[in-house]
Every structure is written in structure tokens, then in C-alpha cells.
XYZ file of C-alpha atoms in Angstrom:
751
model
C 18.750 39.702 28.581
C 15.274 38.726 28.145
C 14.764 40.663 24.484
C 18.030 38.737 23.748
C 16.505 34.929 24.457
C 13.510 35.550 22.856
C 15.603 36.554 19.698
C 18.062 33.391 20.120
C 14.691 31.308 20.836
C 12.742 32.735 18.029
C 16.489 31.968 15.272
C 16.244 28.227 16.813
C 12.356 27.687 15.534
C 12.955 29.041 12.003
C 16.369 27.229 11.976
C 14.228 23.693 13.093
C 11.491 24.743 10.991
C 13.752 24.930 8.157
C 15.454 22.042 8.862
C 11.958 19.989 8.594
C 11.683 21.515 5.259
C 14.361 20.996 3.671
C 13.692 16.886 5.404
C 10.471 17.106 4.065
C 11.819 18.235 0.228
C 15.093 16.116 0.123
C 13.594 13.066 -1.977
C 16.603 10.853 -0.710
C 14.400 10.073 2.589
C 11.470 8.735 2.407
C 8.052 9.460 3.668
C 4.777 7.778 5.643
C 2.794 9.891 2.775
C 5.274 8.440 -0.095
C 4.524 5.071 1.253
C 0.621 4.763 1.588
C -0.460 7.680 0.370
C 0.799 7.637 -3.341
C 2.013 5.679 -6.116
C 5.528 6.489 -6.502
C 6.923 2.582 -5.068
C 4.046 0.748 -6.082
C 4.717 -2.239 -6.913
C 3.827 -4.547 -10.106
C 2.605 -7.789 -10.297
C 1.875 -10.442 -12.906
C -1.720 -10.788 -12.988
C -2.554 -14.577 -13.037
C -2.772 -16.245 -16.224
C -4.901 -19.984 -17.729
C -2.421 -22.153 -19.055
C -3.748 -23.641 -23.029
C -2.731 -25.876 -25.814
C -0.982 -28.353 -22.496
C 1.442 -24.768 -22.015
C 2.374 -23.998 -25.607
C 0.608 -20.315 -24.550
C -1.624 -18.704 -21.895
C -4.196 -16.491 -21.413
C -3.999 -13.697 -18.783
C -6.134 -10.442 -18.891
C -4.800 -7.059 -19.250
C -6.638 -3.596 -19.989
C -7.075 -2.020 -23.455
C -6.174 1.509 -23.904
C -9.634 2.725 -22.751
C -8.983 0.690 -19.452
C -11.867 -2.184 -20.127
C -10.529 -5.626 -19.508
C -9.706 -8.059 -22.330
C -8.445 -11.401 -22.298
C -4.593 -11.590 -24.344
C -2.889 -15.214 -25.673
C 0.225 -15.816 -25.444
C 2.567 -18.058 -27.109
C 4.780 -19.374 -24.506
C 8.159 -19.722 -27.004
C 7.996 -16.705 -28.414
C 5.597 -15.040 -26.295
C 3.889 -13.003 -29.422
C -0.025 -11.751 -28.744
C -3.200 -11.795 -29.565
C -6.473 -10.919 -28.137
C -8.479 -14.101 -26.903
C -11.690 -11.967 -26.395
C -12.004 -8.591 -26.916
C -12.944 -5.836 -24.469
C -16.728 -5.623 -26.509
C -17.205 -9.385 -27.113
C -17.447 -8.813 -23.079
C -19.956 -6.484 -22.896
C -23.121 -7.800 -21.495
C -26.325 -6.314 -24.043
C -27.297 -2.889 -23.534
C -24.305 -2.148 -20.883
C -23.181 0.696 -21.571
C -19.111 -0.903 -20.856
C -17.956 -4.844 -20.273
C -16.931 -6.626 -17.378
C -14.149 -5.972 -14.404
C -12.864 -9.638 -14.678
C -11.983 -11.100 -10.814
C -11.417 -14.485 -12.165
C -11.676 -16.672 -15.149
C -12.009 -20.350 -16.595
C -12.118 -22.080 -19.454
C -14.333 -25.355 -20.641
C -11.409 -28.239 -20.963
C -11.874 -28.011 -25.026
C -11.167 -24.489 -24.577
C -14.284 -23.465 -26.684
C -15.399 -21.693 -23.597
C -14.607 -18.929 -20.720
C -16.357 -18.333 -16.938
C -16.576 -14.872 -16.025
C -16.182 -13.945 -12.349
C -17.477 -10.369 -12.155
C -18.503 -8.325 -9.464
C -17.462 -10.096 -6.298
C -17.798 -9.679 -2.589
C -15.853 -10.897 0.179
C -17.175 -13.722 1.980
C -14.128 -14.442 4.636
C -10.738 -13.450 3.444
C -11.544 -14.167 -0.045
C -13.849 -12.078 -2.636
C -15.382 -16.037 -3.541
C -18.869 -14.925 -3.822
C -20.214 -12.947 -6.985
C -21.469 -12.781 -10.428
C -20.960 -15.558 -12.960
C -20.906 -14.584 -17.139
C -20.530 -17.573 -20.050
C -18.488 -16.439 -23.569
C -19.565 -19.571 -25.663
C -17.033 -18.856 -28.721
C -18.894 -21.866 -30.619
C -21.835 -18.229 -31.731
C -19.641 -15.571 -30.342
C -22.511 -15.252 -27.063
C -21.866 -14.010 -24.013
C -24.331 -15.204 -21.379
C -25.162 -14.756 -17.145
C -25.761 -17.617 -15.042
C -28.086 -17.880 -12.662
C -30.993 -15.361 -13.204
C -32.768 -16.308 -11.178
C -30.893 -15.766 -8.396
C -29.667 -12.147 -6.640
C -26.903 -10.698 -7.944
C -23.627 -11.773 -6.397
C -24.968 -14.933 -5.371
C -23.069 -17.392 -6.726
C -19.228 -19.273 -5.984
C -16.820 -21.445 -7.270
C -18.709 -22.042 -10.958
C -17.334 -24.485 -13.308
C -18.315 -26.542 -16.417
C -18.387 -29.825 -16.860
C -15.946 -31.754 -19.008
C -18.425 -32.766 -21.510
C -19.057 -29.236 -21.972
C -22.931 -29.214 -21.117
C -23.406 -27.964 -17.902
C -22.828 -25.618 -14.854
C -22.689 -26.500 -11.397
C -22.177 -23.909 -8.746
C -23.222 -22.863 -5.302
C -26.143 -20.453 -3.855
C -27.072 -19.550 -0.289
C -25.508 -23.534 0.404
C -27.289 -25.034 -2.135
C -25.526 -26.545 -5.687
C -26.950 -26.171 -8.968
C -26.737 -26.897 -12.378
C -26.882 -25.300 -14.898
C -27.129 -26.275 -19.117
C -25.878 -22.995 -20.205
C -27.438 -23.194 -23.705
C -30.755 -24.061 -23.128
C -30.647 -21.924 -19.083
C -33.074 -25.200 -17.291
C -31.793 -24.753 -14.038
C -31.993 -27.796 -11.032
C -30.894 -27.503 -8.112
C -29.548 -30.565 -6.278
C -29.320 -29.693 -2.586
C -32.393 -28.461 -0.748
C -31.370 -28.414 2.743
C -28.568 -25.457 2.559
C -29.246 -23.868 5.829
C -25.948 -22.025 6.757
C -25.792 -24.239 9.738
C -25.931 -26.699 6.918
C -23.702 -26.534 4.513
C -23.225 -27.900 1.509
C -20.618 -26.880 -1.596
C -18.499 -24.757 0.438
C -17.451 -24.895 3.798
C -17.288 -22.587 7.489
C -14.449 -20.206 8.500
C -12.286 -22.595 10.138
C -12.234 -24.891 7.234
C -11.786 -21.621 5.041
C -8.871 -20.245 6.827
C -6.792 -22.868 8.552
C -7.134 -25.429 5.468
C -7.619 -23.276 2.566
C -10.941 -24.558 1.788
C -13.689 -22.831 -0.138
C -14.674 -24.578 -3.408
C -16.500 -27.604 -1.682
C -17.986 -29.895 -4.803
C -16.007 -31.902 -7.881
C -17.597 -32.761 -11.018
C -16.743 -36.751 -12.580
C -15.529 -36.678 -15.890
C -18.431 -37.869 -17.660
C -21.059 -35.207 -15.124
C -22.873 -38.151 -14.355
C -22.214 -37.068 -10.546
C -21.155 -34.569 -7.998
C -18.561 -35.594 -5.185
C -19.159 -32.534 -2.287
C -19.272 -31.716 1.524
C -22.023 -31.294 3.414
C -20.928 -29.746 6.697
C -23.177 -29.416 9.672
C -22.161 -26.593 11.545
C -25.371 -26.255 14.022
C -23.724 -27.247 17.157
C -20.843 -24.557 16.099
C -20.886 -21.972 19.372
C -21.671 -18.417 17.824
C -18.929 -16.066 18.814
C -20.889 -12.220 17.779
C -18.685 -9.296 16.586
C -20.771 -5.509 17.288
C -20.992 -2.989 14.550
C -21.404 0.221 16.458
C -19.972 2.688 14.083
C -22.988 1.697 10.824
C -25.472 3.203 12.750
C -27.533 4.354 15.773
C -27.488 0.978 17.970
C -25.181 -1.344 17.414
C -25.805 -4.153 15.406
C -23.862 -7.677 16.363
C -22.510 -9.796 13.669
C -22.168 -12.839 14.028
C -19.856 -15.494 13.721
C -19.175 -19.178 13.519
C -16.455 -20.165 15.532
C -15.195 -23.268 16.701
C -12.140 -21.369 19.935
C -9.718 -24.245 21.188
C -11.237 -27.280 22.840
C -14.525 -26.498 21.237
C -16.112 -29.215 18.298
C -15.479 -28.308 14.572
C -18.314 -29.085 12.455
C -19.102 -32.577 11.511
C -19.116 -32.898 8.094
C -18.966 -35.715 5.351
C -18.747 -36.485 1.605
C -21.840 -37.261 -1.315
C -22.285 -37.894 -4.391
C -24.975 -36.565 -5.774
C -26.482 -37.827 -9.345
C -27.195 -35.048 -11.595
C -30.274 -35.851 -13.042
C -32.020 -37.425 -10.560
C -30.568 -35.267 -7.630
C -29.941 -38.471 -4.966
C -27.534 -38.893 -2.665
C -25.390 -41.436 -1.502
C -23.321 -40.655 1.165
C -19.548 -42.110 1.066
C -19.375 -44.573 4.311
C -16.387 -43.040 5.586
C -14.571 -44.676 9.141
C -14.181 -42.513 12.580
C -16.175 -40.023 14.495
C -17.362 -36.971 11.329
C -17.775 -34.193 14.251
C -13.580 -35.412 15.616
C -11.820 -35.835 11.980
C -11.490 -33.601 9.137
C -11.746 -34.126 5.422
C -9.723 -31.545 4.040
C -9.806 -33.191 -0.205
C -11.485 -35.180 -2.176
C -10.937 -35.727 -5.862
C -11.788 -37.658 -9.221
C -9.242 -39.986 -10.542
C -11.831 -41.449 -13.187
C -15.292 -42.200 -13.400
C -15.113 -45.061 -10.696
C -12.260 -43.984 -8.871
C -11.992 -40.785 -6.123
C -9.108 -39.989 -3.716
C -10.199 -38.680 -0.185
C -7.910 -37.349 2.057
C -8.376 -37.888 5.771
C -7.038 -35.985 9.064
C -7.709 -36.870 13.150
C -9.290 -34.137 15.162
C -5.348 -33.704 16.549
C -4.338 -33.611 12.866
C -1.517 -36.565 13.711
C -3.022 -38.827 11.156
C -3.858 -38.775 7.851
C -5.097 -41.328 6.604
C -5.947 -41.385 2.070
C -8.357 -43.811 0.776
C -9.445 -45.091 -2.687
C -13.024 -44.770 -2.869
C -15.311 -46.604 -6.426
C -18.457 -45.748 -6.620
C -20.031 -48.379 -8.594
C -18.547 -50.942 -6.163
C -18.711 -49.101 -3.267
C -15.509 -50.077 -1.956
C -13.811 -48.066 0.744
C -9.835 -48.689 0.632
C -7.480 -47.798 2.984
C -3.732 -46.610 0.295
C -1.964 -44.632 2.483
C -1.423 -43.440 6.356
C 1.096 -41.373 7.863
C 1.070 -40.183 11.235
C 3.812 -38.052 13.563
C 3.956 -37.598 17.218
C 3.422 -33.862 16.437
C 1.437 -32.563 13.136
C 0.776 -33.860 9.911
C 0.553 -31.399 7.523
C -1.917 -30.970 3.900
C 0.393 -28.604 2.432
C 3.805 -27.352 4.367
C 3.480 -23.833 4.912
C 6.680 -21.827 2.856
C 7.336 -19.067 1.065
C 7.828 -20.657 -2.697
C 4.277 -22.237 -2.704
C 1.877 -20.748 -3.989
C -0.415 -23.427 -4.103
C -2.861 -22.387 -0.787
C -5.724 -24.070 -0.672
C -4.723 -26.270 -3.199
C -4.966 -29.962 -1.293
C -5.817 -32.537 -3.847
C -2.719 -35.067 -4.544
C -0.228 -34.545 -7.479
C -0.824 -37.638 -9.352
C 1.532 -38.938 -11.624
C 0.697 -38.186 -15.678
C -0.249 -42.071 -15.598
C -2.733 -41.984 -12.881
C -0.974 -44.808 -11.351
C 0.009 -42.846 -8.289
C 0.422 -40.014 -6.110
C 3.229 -37.590 -4.560
C 2.937 -36.479 -1.118
C 5.731 -34.637 0.909
C 6.650 -36.572 4.470
C 8.782 -35.533 7.480
C 9.084 -38.664 9.090
C 12.825 -38.961 8.545
C 15.212 -35.888 8.998
C 13.642 -34.385 5.925
C 11.065 -33.028 4.227
C 11.208 -35.173 0.924
C 9.012 -36.233 -2.053
C 7.425 -39.916 -2.629
C 5.309 -41.138 -5.129
C 2.996 -43.522 -3.441
C 1.076 -46.057 -5.885
C -2.129 -46.514 -5.511
C -3.212 -50.661 -5.282
C 0.118 -51.262 -3.333
C 0.650 -48.116 -1.308
C 4.684 -49.077 -1.809
C 6.737 -45.852 -1.810
C 8.962 -44.912 -3.931
C 11.668 -41.652 -2.785
C 11.962 -39.455 -5.698
C 13.997 -36.624 -3.617
C 17.298 -38.070 -1.174
C 20.020 -37.065 0.381
C 20.348 -34.197 3.349
C 17.548 -31.547 2.159
C 14.687 -29.698 3.004
C 12.189 -30.100 -0.159
C 10.590 -26.311 0.552
C 7.841 -26.995 -2.113
C 6.817 -29.374 -5.131
C 4.965 -27.769 -8.329
C 4.474 -30.403 -10.908
C 4.780 -33.363 -12.877
C 5.413 -34.778 -16.298
C 5.995 -38.034 -18.105
C 9.492 -38.089 -16.383
C 10.459 -35.064 -13.933
C 8.923 -33.819 -10.798
C 9.832 -29.859 -10.250
C 10.335 -28.280 -7.007
C 11.427 -25.884 -4.517
C 14.892 -26.179 -2.405
C 17.537 -24.750 -1.086
C 19.604 -27.012 0.710
C 22.742 -24.344 1.458
C 20.842 -21.721 2.328
C 17.482 -21.635 4.409
C 16.643 -17.712 3.824
C 16.980 -18.658 -0.489
C 14.852 -21.212 -3.072
C 15.172 -22.605 -6.158
C 14.314 -24.907 -9.130
C 14.682 -28.768 -9.130
C 13.736 -30.844 -10.812
C 13.964 -35.193 -10.083
C 13.384 -37.909 -12.090
C 9.962 -39.692 -11.208
C 10.284 -43.047 -12.285
C 14.064 -44.233 -11.530
C 16.853 -42.334 -9.448
C 19.440 -40.555 -9.905
C 20.419 -37.358 -7.807
C 18.047 -33.681 -8.493
C 18.661 -31.356 -10.325
C 19.419 -27.767 -10.404
C 17.780 -25.555 -13.029
C 18.219 -22.324 -11.278
C 20.819 -20.586 -12.400
C 23.450 -18.431 -10.351
C 22.813 -15.566 -11.449
C 19.453 -15.074 -9.392
C 20.120 -15.541 -6.049
C 17.441 -15.163 -3.390
C 14.091 -16.349 -3.455
C 12.463 -17.416 -7.443
C 9.203 -19.166 -7.030
C 7.641 -20.463 -10.339
C 4.250 -21.366 -12.173
C 5.181 -24.378 -14.521
C 3.501 -25.335 -17.545
C 1.680 -28.830 -17.736
C 4.210 -29.813 -20.420
C 6.915 -28.499 -17.872
C 8.600 -26.918 -21.330
C 7.687 -22.684 -19.592
C 6.832 -21.360 -17.404
C 6.214 -17.666 -14.468
C 9.373 -16.655 -12.743
C 9.145 -14.434 -10.298
C 12.553 -13.631 -8.872
C 14.000 -11.133 -5.605
C 16.375 -10.693 -3.402
C 17.221 -8.155 -0.041
C 17.366 -5.191 -2.410
C 15.541 -5.986 -4.638
C 11.470 -5.924 -6.090
C 10.311 -9.068 -7.713
C 10.649 -8.919 -11.619
C 8.432 -11.955 -13.670
C 9.229 -13.641 -16.445
C 8.328 -15.873 -18.664
C 11.192 -18.967 -19.248
C 11.899 -21.685 -20.817
C 12.790 -25.007 -19.272
C 15.297 -26.762 -18.880
C 16.896 -24.012 -20.112
C 16.121 -21.078 -17.936
C 16.777 -19.237 -21.364
C 14.670 -15.705 -20.348
C 11.587 -15.403 -23.333
C 9.576 -12.011 -21.644
C 10.308 -9.971 -18.915
C 7.139 -9.515 -17.694
C 7.122 -7.332 -15.151
C 10.473 -5.447 -14.174
C 8.817 -3.145 -11.890
C 11.132 -0.957 -13.729
C 9.404 2.037 -12.495
C 9.634 1.406 -8.394
C 13.887 0.639 -9.119
C 14.671 3.735 -10.882
C 12.827 5.571 -7.601
C 14.137 2.972 -5.160
C 17.769 4.611 -6.897
C 16.956 8.252 -5.944
C 17.066 7.018 -2.402
C 19.098 6.594 0.359
C 19.777 2.959 0.786
C 20.625 0.585 3.323
C 22.563 -2.120 3.951
C 21.006 -5.448 3.863
C 22.814 -8.673 5.458
C 22.386 -13.071 6.749
C 24.353 -13.379 10.014
C 23.748 -15.915 12.211
C 24.009 -16.433 16.270
C 24.431 -19.356 18.493
C 22.035 -19.139 21.108
C 22.748 -20.123 25.154
C 20.702 -23.275 24.668
C 23.288 -23.869 21.696
C 20.915 -22.914 19.149
C 21.777 -21.986 15.517
C 19.439 -19.117 15.107
C 19.865 -17.437 11.242
C 18.712 -13.760 11.166
C 18.900 -10.574 8.638
C 19.524 -7.504 10.009
C 18.909 -3.820 7.769
C 21.571 -0.942 8.907
C 20.849 2.732 9.349
C 22.089 4.724 6.521
C 25.653 5.992 6.826
C 26.519 3.990 9.243
C 29.000 3.821 11.100
C 29.885 0.957 13.973
C 31.572 2.861 16.420
C 27.464 4.966 16.875
C 25.250 3.303 19.179
C 21.636 2.420 17.400
C 18.276 1.830 18.549
C 16.981 -1.706 16.968
C 13.431 -3.176 16.280
C 13.244 -7.121 16.217
C 10.465 -7.308 13.525
C 9.284 -10.657 14.444
C 6.671 -13.947 14.242
C 8.091 -16.755 15.433
C 5.299 -19.156 14.426
C 5.288 -22.452 12.385
C 3.386 -20.216 9.290
C 6.305 -17.677 8.839
C 9.949 -17.324 7.570
C 11.849 -13.501 8.201
C 14.491 -14.133 7.490
C 14.161 -14.447 4.144
C 16.774 -12.732 1.199
C 13.164 -11.593 -0.472
C 13.157 -7.826 -0.852
C 12.982 -5.811 2.968
C 10.284 -3.331 1.720
C 9.790 0.505 1.647
C 8.825 1.035 5.094
C 12.443 -0.751 6.778
C 14.175 1.465 4.292
C 12.648 4.865 6.130
C 13.752 3.107 9.821
C 16.734 2.566 8.679
C 17.024 6.306 7.704
C 15.724 7.571 10.638
C 18.625 5.735 12.201
C 17.156 2.368 13.444
C 19.341 -0.726 13.041
C 15.849 -3.116 11.578
C 16.348 -7.213 12.199
C 14.295 -10.097 11.479
C 15.051 -14.115 13.573
C 13.877 -17.201 12.607
C 13.376 -18.980 15.621
C 12.635 -22.746 15.816
C 9.533 -23.886 14.736
C 9.602 -21.442 12.527
C 9.270 -22.888 8.886
C 12.643 -23.154 7.598
C 14.833 -25.727 5.643
C 16.503 -26.644 8.523
C 14.832 -30.227 8.514
C 12.182 -31.542 10.107
C 13.147 -31.732 13.890
C 13.677 -27.151 13.876
C 10.129 -27.043 13.275
C 8.197 -29.389 15.112
C 10.007 -28.826 17.872
C 7.477 -25.828 18.611
C 4.546 -28.413 19.138
C 2.853 -27.955 22.857
C 5.400 -25.395 23.207
C 3.848 -22.230 20.768
C 4.885 -18.577 23.149
C 8.006 -20.518 24.567
C 10.474 -22.095 22.886
C 10.094 -19.398 20.213
C 10.224 -16.481 22.612
C 13.068 -17.982 24.215
C 14.353 -18.434 20.673
C 14.115 -14.957 19.712
C 15.689 -13.905 23.453
C 18.457 -15.266 23.795
C 19.458 -14.686 20.735
C 19.027 -10.899 20.344
C 20.382 -11.421 24.208
C 23.637 -12.818 22.213
C 24.153 -9.793 19.592
C 23.723 -7.618 22.221
C 26.923 -8.785 23.447
C 28.621 -9.299 20.279
C 27.506 -5.537 17.723
C 28.305 -3.054 19.984
C 26.445 -0.605 18.132
C 23.452 -2.030 19.137
C 21.867 0.002 22.162
C 21.082 -2.372 24.559
C 19.122 0.531 26.055
C 17.006 1.287 23.057
C 15.723 -1.886 22.204
C 11.999 -2.282 20.144
C 10.360 -5.433 19.191
C 7.050 -5.383 16.427
C 4.999 -7.869 14.841
C 1.087 -8.269 13.214
C -0.607 -11.785 15.183
C 1.855 -14.441 15.820
C 3.965 -11.766 15.890
C 1.607 -9.270 18.087
C 1.496 -12.264 20.057
C 5.531 -13.079 20.033
C 5.592 -9.457 21.126
C 3.794 -9.044 23.811
C 5.849 -12.522 24.963
C 8.886 -10.759 25.048
C 7.990 -7.860 26.912
C 6.578 -9.444 28.928
C 8.821 -12.045 29.767
C 11.710 -10.682 29.268
C 11.265 -7.026 30.289
C 15.406 -6.847 30.917
C 16.122 -7.196 27.230
C 12.805 -5.588 25.114
C 11.968 -1.929 26.386
C 9.559 -1.336 23.871
C 6.757 -3.427 22.299
C 3.972 -2.880 19.258
C 2.013 -5.786 19.252
C -0.862 -5.511 16.063
C -3.578 -8.404 16.232
C -2.051 -10.524 19.002
C -3.730 -13.598 20.478
C -3.617 -13.067 23.820
C -4.766 -15.827 25.017
C -4.320 -19.576 22.706
C -7.638 -20.316 24.320
C -9.507 -17.630 22.625
C -8.282 -18.952 18.629
C -9.635 -21.157 16.026
C -9.852 -25.093 17.513
C -7.811 -26.109 13.247
C -4.631 -23.759 13.869
C -4.070 -23.877 18.410
C -4.993 -27.888 18.633
C -2.414 -28.793 15.136
C 0.535 -27.336 17.317
C -0.636 -27.538 21.005
C -2.613 -30.830 21.370
C -5.720 -30.787 23.246
C -6.452 -28.295 26.038
C -8.655 -31.595 27.835
C -5.265 -32.999 27.189
C -2.568 -30.913 28.232
C -4.976 -26.645 29.363
C -1.211 -25.467 31.731
C 0.618 -25.590 27.886
C -1.768 -23.340 26.177
C -1.627 -21.193 29.435
C 2.207 -21.178 29.391
C 2.164 -20.045 26.686
C -0.549 -17.390 26.344
C 1.079 -14.043 26.398
C -1.645 -12.315 28.970
C -0.362 -15.179 31.722
C 2.674 -12.754 31.936
C 1.087 -9.380 31.214
C 1.780 -8.864 35.065
C 5.545 -8.388 34.551
C 5.403 -5.096 31.996
C 7.683 -2.950 32.793
C 8.385 -1.236 29.194
C 6.426 0.807 26.812
C 3.693 -1.407 25.329
C 1.124 -0.253 22.274
C -1.216 -2.543 21.133
C -3.526 -2.414 18.221
C -6.856 -4.205 17.435
C -9.561 -4.167 14.653
C -12.803 -4.586 16.620
C -14.203 -6.563 13.453
C -10.964 -9.204 13.665
C -12.732 -12.260 13.054
C -9.608 -14.213 12.808
C -8.621 -13.117 16.213
C -11.325 -11.731 18.029
C -10.811 -7.932 20.178
C -11.623 -10.121 22.786
C -8.317 -11.084 22.926
C -7.694 -7.380 23.234
C -10.024 -6.203 25.721
C -9.423 -9.728 27.859
C -5.556 -8.315 27.506
C -6.006 -4.998 29.128
C -8.352 -6.233 31.910
C -4.863 -7.798 33.051
C -3.159 -4.907 32.592
C -5.066 -2.871 34.344
C -5.690 -5.624 37.117
C -1.810 -5.604 37.658
C -1.345 -1.882 37.145
C 0.635 -1.752 33.967
C 0.291 1.498 31.953
C -0.168 0.639 28.391
C -1.189 2.694 24.903
C -3.937 1.184 23.420
C -5.237 2.103 19.360
C -8.413 0.339 18.236
C -10.008 0.548 14.671
C -13.574 0.437 14.517
C -14.830 -2.472 12.613
C -11.766 -3.538 10.493
C -10.178 -6.910 9.847
C -7.476 -8.791 11.053
C -5.217 -6.578 8.283
C -6.445 -3.485 9.715
C -6.363 -2.373 5.649
C -10.215 -1.695 5.569
C -11.386 2.360 5.359
C -9.464 5.292 3.740
C -5.995 6.322 5.100
C -5.954 3.233 7.216
C -2.801 1.830 5.926
C -1.219 5.541 6.313
C -3.083 6.173 9.873
C -1.911 2.470 11.558
C 2.015 3.261 10.656
C 1.837 6.690 11.602
C 1.183 5.794 15.038
C 3.512 2.632 15.057
C 6.092 5.156 13.921
C 5.694 7.409 15.493
C 5.439 5.506 18.667
C 8.545 4.143 18.298
C 9.935 7.257 17.931
C 8.903 8.780 21.097
C 9.557 5.742 22.990
C 14.024 5.791 22.243
C 14.826 9.113 22.111
C 18.338 9.724 23.935
């Protein structure tokens, strides 16, 4: 008997290993290695473009046969190609190879090209580096700021008369005559506590503000921000791996309830270096200044938000007379958005107001009625003209021509986006330009003349395709990115079906969702379900965009994957839907998710109520924790990545925008914080965080760990050393993270 059992067991092991090998060799089945360590399912994307000739042509970066960067010019009308600046022209003297182009811009007369290269990271983005100028007048290539350390220049840009370039280095502003090489340091007091021409961490993170100065049209003045961050508390991250001794990493970071940096706006004479400060009303600490822009040599537009961010004031300022005039005021009981977060918006950080072509008015989206609409506001009178009437939301707007404004909307389906135009000067019904065959999410980069655009399209089953199109016909001139290789490789896989649904909760809230069912789905079976969540005002999840390879892999492993959008998410369901989350982040959004899940478990018999999991990142990590702690009877397994465990630990601009000031309603912050409910954990919990996260600090992880320990709750944790919020630094990090998540999910959803 013993020998028979041994041989039988051995046969089972051989059979099991054979099945595993067969699965691994089955090219119709995805694996984590195929997703994260091969190029098989990489997605192509279009390189940045620069419109020229008012949009009749554009320039982009491409690589030649040797892999060197070049600038290529394309005709918008025909897509005819010509080399604009070849690799040889972009090769410095005595250098063995040409410049690698991170970004580029042209002078106003298009006679000079500014090349950004050798970049390094400041907070989220690579905004520091070296700048070179190629001058077509004499066919020369020259580096700027050679007197400064390598890779230390930020935001270099031409004056409109093409005589100078200004830039920031080490918190000071410089002007350089690029022909003579003469450099003039315009500000002297930049230290890190005093910040000239750029911003602190929170302005960049929450307002998208990086470039902090603006040339006047005649180049006689530069308008610039000066921030005083000397009173901002320092948060220290700790690097324990790069040396025998640990190293503190200081970060000026204003937490909730703590004052932000003071901010003021100056006009500096570019010849005398003398600064005049613009007399903007209000306490400079208790107000934000997210945008300034020149309208003409003697007119500036200035935007100011109060600390609570529920009042926006737009001023005009005339430098010649020093007259400051209020031209527009917008207030909300909740909050006022500068740039509304949306999946179709591609202008994050561009806080300037869109001007009408004659510069007599600016365009502004507001939510002062039941829907988000575009208004034209006259500079002189402040008179408002509604451009987009109707019971629907504008998602974002792109540009304006002499006659029309181009914007994104989807009146029938909040999961989708389409291009519309509305008259800028007369009443009329907005017109949809996106053809019916492009069902899904469509985004655009529109030429200044409104005659051409770069069009990107995706849907739940289709990776992005990018086209050059003619407007208003929407006729394709050229497909720029087809992702043909990715699409070909996807066809060889066993693919799941994805569909969209609505569910009404017991609170009579209608929640939109997206469901991806397992391959070979059988409605008579019971499947484990994974809810992928976010649920805060900066993200919509149930969108008609490509589901991605990770969801395909999970569907192949037998999971139902569901995304849902609760109240407070930036869905196109009206202002009340989005603003209802005010002072209730962590409460009504978590309840909507849980009650919607409860209804689905009743309606869909194929969902296994004993195998309900949830996961999310950042705000989605916070949502995951709240669901696990507040609704343990529903959610059995949770995986929270980079979560805010205590809302009082996050930055003031974001959290105060949606929650108010803790000095007035601290109880709301406590009520919305997951750590408050850690004692109720009853399921399987994995928490993951990067110790170098400068956004959601690792402090959140350790605070939550202490709460769980205090309440004798068992859990699993993973700390990624020195990784930031995206947990993507270092070799193999993403492969490791998604292996961890997948294995944890599989382990705790066995039958």
C-alpha cells in the first residue's frame, strides 16, 4: 500500500507540473512576466508636438535610423514630412552624439529652437536640466547658462522679440542675451525659503504650478511669483539604504490645518532689476495665487483663491497706472475648481484663462448652476455670456478660434467623451464633431486655427489610436499611432468581455459601473470578484477606456473585475453629484461603494459573496481601507497601496479644498480617516507603501500599523525602500509589486 501511494503521489506531482508548464507555454494566457518584463504588450504613444504656422504644420521629435533624436516637420493638410532639425545639427562641437530631446519650444518668429535635455526630477516632473538654442539665422547650436552647474536650469523661454532667454536656477531668475552670452541675474534673494520664479511642493502637486514667471510682450518686464516658505514645517523622509548611516531627506510640506507659503507677485524691470510688487488685497498666507498672464504690455490677468478655495477672484492690473481692478468673482458653498479634473483634459497645470481671439474676454467653466458650463466674461464689464446651454456637463474645453470654442462632453453617457463646438459670438446649439464610429473616450490637441487636430481614441476593448484629422469634417489625414503590434498580440489572447451597468443603492443613489467578466464566463458558476476603487474628486474609474493587461490577466484567472463611480467623483452627472462629497470624503463615497456592492451581490448570482476583494492606490488605497474597516461583512480581502490613513497627514491644498479647515470641522477629518475604524478589521488586509513617498508620506503606513497593533488586528505589510508614490523606481519594482498583489489575492480567494 505504501509504495502504491508513493507512486500515485509522484504521478500527481508530475501531472500537476506538466499542467503548469502547459499553462506557462500557452500563448493565449497572460503572465506577469509577459506584462512587466517583456515588451510584448507595451503601448505606443505619440510624442509631444508643437504647432507652427498657426496650425498649418507641426513639429515633433522622432529618432533617425541610428536612434538619434531629430525634429521633424509635418504639413497638417497632407502630413507631408520634412526634416526640421537633423541629428547632426543637434550635436554639440566635440560631442560624440546629438542631444537627447526631453522637450522643445520655438521662438515666436520660429527662427530659433530651444532644446531641453539632460533633465532631472523636481518633485513629480523632470523640470530641471540643460538648455540649448539652435539659431536658424546662423545655423549655430549654443548652450545656455554655462556659468551655472550642469542640469540646474528650469523653464527657459524666449522673449517675444527673440533677443533674450530667461530661466530659473537655484530659486533665482536670470536673463541671458543668447547672442552675446551676457547673463544678468534679476533676483538675488532666492534661497529655498524664498522662492523666485518657481514653486514649492504643494503648489506644483495641487495646482500644477511649476513655471513661475512670464515675459511681458515687449520684454521690458517679467511678472513672477515669489513664495516665502520659511514658515513651512519640514517633513523628513529617511534614506536607510544608500549608505551605512541613514540620511534624512527634508521636504517643505504644509499639512492640513497648517499655513501654506505666503505668495506675492512682482514685476521686475529686465534692465534695472528693480521689482514692483503688485498690491493684491488679502493676507498673502491665507490666499493662493495660481495664475498670472499678460494680455498686452499694459494689462495682466491675475487669479486669486482664498484659503478655503471657495472664492475665486480675477483681477486686471495695468502696470503703467498701477490700477488693480476686480473683473470677476466666483463663489461656491463647497469649492471652486481652477482646472476641472477629467479624463479628456490634457491641460493640467495650464491655469491661464483662455482668451477670446480679440482679447476682449476670457472663457471660464463654472458650476454655479446644476451643470458645468462655459461662459465668456468681458474684461471691462464683467458681463457673462453662456456659450454651452443645456442640461449636460462640459468635461473640458480645448481652444477658441474667431468663431468657435472647442470642448469635450458626453450628454448621454458619463463613461464616454466626444468633441463639440459652440459659437463664441452668437446663440446656437453646440454641435458634435466626433463621428459615431468613435464610440468611447476621445481626446484632442487642436491647432490654433481650429482646422486640424491630433485625435486620440480608445474604448474598453481597444488600446489608443492617434490620428491627425481635419476639422470640422473629422476626416483622418494620417494615423500617427495605431498600436498595431499591441493589438495583434492581444488578439492571440483569451480575452474577457467588458460591459457597463447602473445599480441603484438602498439610498436611491444611481451608481455607474464597468464589469469585466472571466474568460469562458458561465453565469451558473460562482466567481470571486475584485473591486478596483478610487472614489475621490480627482478620478473616475468606470470609463470606456482600454481595461489594460492586468485586468485581462485577472479575468483569465477567473476573477470578475468591477469599477464603480460613487458620488464625489468627476463623473458627468451634474454639479450636485460632484459637490455632495464636500466635508464627507471617506464617508459618503465609501457608503456608495459598499451599498452598490451589496446590491450587485443580490442581483448577480455569479458573484461569490464569500470571495469579495477590493484594491486601490492613493485615494483608492484610502477607499480600500475604509471599505475593509467599515463594511467587514461585505469585503473579505483588501489591498491598499500608498493610502492616506489619516486625513490630517495629507497636504493642505488638496484636503482643505474638499474638507474645509480642521480648525472649524476637525470631526469630519476624523470621521473620513480610515485609521479611525481600524479596530473593526475582520478580513485579510495587505498594506503597501514606499518609504520615499513625498506625496502620501510613509507616516500614514506606520500610523495605521500602530492602530492595528493596538487593536490586535493581524495584517500583512510591504514597505518599498526609497520608492515614491508611484512605487516604480529601481529594477523590477513593478513586477515585484504586482506579483505581491496577485499572489495575495489568489491566496485569500481559494475555495
